[in-house]
Coordinates of C-alpha atoms in Angstrom, one line a residue:
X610 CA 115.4 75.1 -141.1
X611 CA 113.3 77.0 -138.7
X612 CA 113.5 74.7 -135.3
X613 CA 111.7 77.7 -133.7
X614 CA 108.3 77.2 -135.7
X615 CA 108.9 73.0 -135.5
X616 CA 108.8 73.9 -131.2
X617 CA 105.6 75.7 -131.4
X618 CA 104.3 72.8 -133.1
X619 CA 105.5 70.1 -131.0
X620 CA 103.8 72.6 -127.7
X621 CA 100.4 72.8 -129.4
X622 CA 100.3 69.1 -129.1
X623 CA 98.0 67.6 -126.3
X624 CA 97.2 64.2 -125.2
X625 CA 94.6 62.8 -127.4
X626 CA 95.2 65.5 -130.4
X627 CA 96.3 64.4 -134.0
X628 CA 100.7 63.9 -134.2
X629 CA 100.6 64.4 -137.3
X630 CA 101.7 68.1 -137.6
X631 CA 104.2 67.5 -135.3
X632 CA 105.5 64.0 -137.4
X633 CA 104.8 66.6 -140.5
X634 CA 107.6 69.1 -139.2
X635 CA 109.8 66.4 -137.9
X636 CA 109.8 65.0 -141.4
X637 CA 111.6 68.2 -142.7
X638 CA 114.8 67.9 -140.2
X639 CA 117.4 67.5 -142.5
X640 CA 119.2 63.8 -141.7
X641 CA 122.5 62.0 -143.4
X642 CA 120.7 58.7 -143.8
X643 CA 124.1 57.1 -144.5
X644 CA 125.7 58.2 -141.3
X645 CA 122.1 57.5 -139.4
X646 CA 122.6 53.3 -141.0
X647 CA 125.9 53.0 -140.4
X648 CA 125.2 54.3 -136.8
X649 CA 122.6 52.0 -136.0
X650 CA 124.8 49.5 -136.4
X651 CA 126.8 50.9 -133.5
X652 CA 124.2 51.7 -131.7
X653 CA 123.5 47.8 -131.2
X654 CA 126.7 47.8 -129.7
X655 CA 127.1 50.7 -127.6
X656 CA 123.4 51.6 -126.8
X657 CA 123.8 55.1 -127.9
X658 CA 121.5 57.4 -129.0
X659 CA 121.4 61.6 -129.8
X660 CA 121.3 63.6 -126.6
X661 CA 120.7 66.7 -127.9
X662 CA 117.1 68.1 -129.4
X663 CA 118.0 68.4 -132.8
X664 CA 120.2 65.3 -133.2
X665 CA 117.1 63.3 -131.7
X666 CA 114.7 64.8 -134.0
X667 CA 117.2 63.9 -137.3
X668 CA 116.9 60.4 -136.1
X669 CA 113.2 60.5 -135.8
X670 CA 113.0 62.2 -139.2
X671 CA 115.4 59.6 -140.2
X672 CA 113.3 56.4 -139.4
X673 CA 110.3 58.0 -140.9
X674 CA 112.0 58.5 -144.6
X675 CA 112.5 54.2 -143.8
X676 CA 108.3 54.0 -143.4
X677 CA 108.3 56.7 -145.9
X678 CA 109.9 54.8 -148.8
X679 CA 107.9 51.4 -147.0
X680 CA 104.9 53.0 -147.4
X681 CA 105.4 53.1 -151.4
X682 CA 105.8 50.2 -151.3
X683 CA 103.4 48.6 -149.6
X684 CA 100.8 50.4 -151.6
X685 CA 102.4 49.3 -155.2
X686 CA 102.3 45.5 -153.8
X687 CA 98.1 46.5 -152.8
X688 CA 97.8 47.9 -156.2
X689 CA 99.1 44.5 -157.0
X690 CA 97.4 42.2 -154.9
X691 CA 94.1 44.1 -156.5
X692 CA 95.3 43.6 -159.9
X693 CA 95.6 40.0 -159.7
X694 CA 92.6 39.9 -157.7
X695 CA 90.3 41.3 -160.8
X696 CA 92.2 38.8 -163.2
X697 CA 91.6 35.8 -161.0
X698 CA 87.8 36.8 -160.2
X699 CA 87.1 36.2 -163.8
X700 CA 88.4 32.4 -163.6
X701 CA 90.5 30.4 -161.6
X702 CA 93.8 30.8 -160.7
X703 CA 96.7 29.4 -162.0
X704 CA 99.4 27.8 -159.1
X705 CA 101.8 30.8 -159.7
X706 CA 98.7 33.5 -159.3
X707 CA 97.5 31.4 -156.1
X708 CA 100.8 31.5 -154.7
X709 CA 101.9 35.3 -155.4
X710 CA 98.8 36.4 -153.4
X711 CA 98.6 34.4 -150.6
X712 CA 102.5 35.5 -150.4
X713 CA 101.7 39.4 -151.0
X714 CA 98.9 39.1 -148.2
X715 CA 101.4 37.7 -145.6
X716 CA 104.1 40.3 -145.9
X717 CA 101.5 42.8 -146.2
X718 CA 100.0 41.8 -143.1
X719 CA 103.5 42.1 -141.8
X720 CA 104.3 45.4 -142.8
X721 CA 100.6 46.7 -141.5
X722 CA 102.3 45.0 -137.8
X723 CA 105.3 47.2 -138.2
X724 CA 103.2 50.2 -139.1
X725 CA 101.3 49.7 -136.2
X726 CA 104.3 49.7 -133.6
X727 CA 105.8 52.8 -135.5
X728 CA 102.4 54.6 -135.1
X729 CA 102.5 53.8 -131.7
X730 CA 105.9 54.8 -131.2
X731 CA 105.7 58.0 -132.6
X732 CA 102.8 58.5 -130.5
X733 CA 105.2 58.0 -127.3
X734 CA 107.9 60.1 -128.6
X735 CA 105.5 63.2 -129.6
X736 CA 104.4 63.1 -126.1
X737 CA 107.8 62.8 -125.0
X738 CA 108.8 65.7 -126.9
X739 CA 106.0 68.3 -125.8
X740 CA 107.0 67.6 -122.0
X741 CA 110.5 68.4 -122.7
X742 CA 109.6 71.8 -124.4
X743 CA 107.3 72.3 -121.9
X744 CA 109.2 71.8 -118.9
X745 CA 112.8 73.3 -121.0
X746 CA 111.1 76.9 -120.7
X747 CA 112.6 78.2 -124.2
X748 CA 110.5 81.4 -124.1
X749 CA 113.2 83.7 -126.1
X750 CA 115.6 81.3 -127.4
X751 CA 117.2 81.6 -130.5
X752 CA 117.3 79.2 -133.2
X753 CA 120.9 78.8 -132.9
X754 CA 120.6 78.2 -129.4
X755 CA 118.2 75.3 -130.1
X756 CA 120.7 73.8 -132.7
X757 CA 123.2 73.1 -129.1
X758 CA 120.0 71.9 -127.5
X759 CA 121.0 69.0 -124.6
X760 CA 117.9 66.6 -124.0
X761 CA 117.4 66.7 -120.2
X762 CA 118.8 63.2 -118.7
X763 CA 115.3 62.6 -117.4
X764 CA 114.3 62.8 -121.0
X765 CA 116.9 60.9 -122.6
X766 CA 115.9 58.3 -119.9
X767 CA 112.3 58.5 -121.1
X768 CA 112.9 58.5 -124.8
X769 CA 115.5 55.8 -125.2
X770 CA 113.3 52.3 -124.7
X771 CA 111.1 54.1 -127.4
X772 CA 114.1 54.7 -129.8
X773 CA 115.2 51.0 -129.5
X774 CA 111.5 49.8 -131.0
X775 CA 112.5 52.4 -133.9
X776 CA 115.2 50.6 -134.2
X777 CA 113.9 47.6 -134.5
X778 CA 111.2 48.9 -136.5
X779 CA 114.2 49.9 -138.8
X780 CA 115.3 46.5 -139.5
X781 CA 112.3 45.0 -140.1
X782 CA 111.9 47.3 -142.9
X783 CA 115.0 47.0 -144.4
X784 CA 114.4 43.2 -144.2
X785 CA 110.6 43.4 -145.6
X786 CA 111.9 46.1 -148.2
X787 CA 114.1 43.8 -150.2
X788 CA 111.3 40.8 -150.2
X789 CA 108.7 43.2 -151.4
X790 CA 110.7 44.7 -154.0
X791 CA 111.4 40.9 -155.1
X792 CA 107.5 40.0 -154.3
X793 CA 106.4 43.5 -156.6
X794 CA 108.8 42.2 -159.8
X795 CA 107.5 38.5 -159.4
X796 CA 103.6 39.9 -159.5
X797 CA 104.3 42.5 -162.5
X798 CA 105.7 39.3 -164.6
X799 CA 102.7 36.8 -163.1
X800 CA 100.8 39.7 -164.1
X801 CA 102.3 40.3 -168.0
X802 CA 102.0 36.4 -168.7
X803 CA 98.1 36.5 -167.6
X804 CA 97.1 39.3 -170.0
X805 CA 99.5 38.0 -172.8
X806 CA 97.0 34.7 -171.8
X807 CA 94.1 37.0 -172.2
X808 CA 95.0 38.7 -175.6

C-alpha cells in the first residue's frame, strides 16, 4: 500500500475540486471490517475514534465498502422498481404490484437521504484531511513513517463530529440493507408470478 502516493492525492485537493480521487485512494486502505463493526459498537460507548492517519483513513475506507455494497443494492431494487414499472404500464396493477413499488420508492428515497449525508460527509473529511497534510509538512517522509502517523489533536477535534454522522450513516445502512435484501426477493417473486400471468 503506497500511503505516499494516497498523500499527494489528498494535497492536490482544493475547495470546490472533485473528492473523488481522493475517496478513490481511500477506498484501497486495507480495513478488517469485522474489527471496524465490532468497534463501532464500542465506540457508542466510549466515543473513540483512530488518532493516527492511517487508522482514520481504514475507517473511512471502511464505511465506504458499507455504501459500496448499499449502492448495489440500491441499483438492483431501481432495476426493479423499473421492471415492474414496464409490466404494470401495460395494465393495471395487481394489490401486491401496487404495494411492492410504493414500498421500493420509500426505502429508496431513504437510502438517496443517507447517500446524501455520506456525500456530504466525505466532503468535510476530504477537506479535513488536505489541511492536516498541508499543515503536517511531510516533505521527505517515508512510508513507514506515515504508517505511525498521530492525527494532530486539533484535527482529531475537527474530524470527530464528522466521524459520528459516518457512524450513524453506518447504521442506517445496515438497517436499510437487510429490508432491501427482503424488499429485492419479494419484487423478483411479484415479478416471476406476473410473467408466469403473461405466458
Amino acid at each position: 500500500m503506497n500511503y505516499l502516493e494516497g498523500i499527494e492525492v489528498i494535497q492536490k485537493y482544493t475547495s470546490g475540486s472533485s473528492v473523488e480521487p481522493v475517496l478513490k485512494f481511500i477506498m484501497t486502505v486495507p480495513h478488517n471490517e469485522e474489527a471496524f463493526a465490532n468497534a463501532l459498537d464500542e465506540i457508542g460507548g466510549i466515543n473513540r475514534y483512530p488518532d493516527t492517519f492511517v487508522g482514520l483513513l481504514s475507517f473511512i475506507s471502511f464505511i465506504l465498502g458499507q455504501k459500496s455494497k448499499m449502492n448495489h443494492l440500491y441499483e438492483t431494487a431501481l432495476d426493479r422498481y423499473e421492471t415492474l414499472n414496464q409490466i404494470t404500464s401495460k395494465k393495471r396493477p395487481t394489490e401486491e404490484e401496487a404495494k411492492i413499488k410504493r414500498t421500493l420508492t420509500d426505502f429508496i428515497l431513504k437510502i438517496e437521504k443517507v447517500f446524501e449525508i455520506q456525500d456530504l460527509t466525505d466532503e468535510s473529511l476530504v477537506k479535513e484531511l488536505n489541511r492536516f497534510v498541508s499543515e503536517a509538512n511531510l516533505y521527505g517522509v517515508t512510508d513507514n513513517e506515515i504508517k505511525n502517523l498521530k492525527l494532530a489533536s486539533k484535527t482529531v477535534a475537527l474530524v470527530e463530529p464528522h466521524l459520528d454522522k459516518q457512524r450513524e450513516n453506518y447504521y442506517q445502512y445496515k438497517k436499510l440493507s437487510s429490508v432491501m435484501t427482503r424488499l429485492i426477493r419479494i419484487a423478483d417473486y411479484i415479478l416471476a408470478e406476473a410473467k408466469l400471468g403473461a405466458g
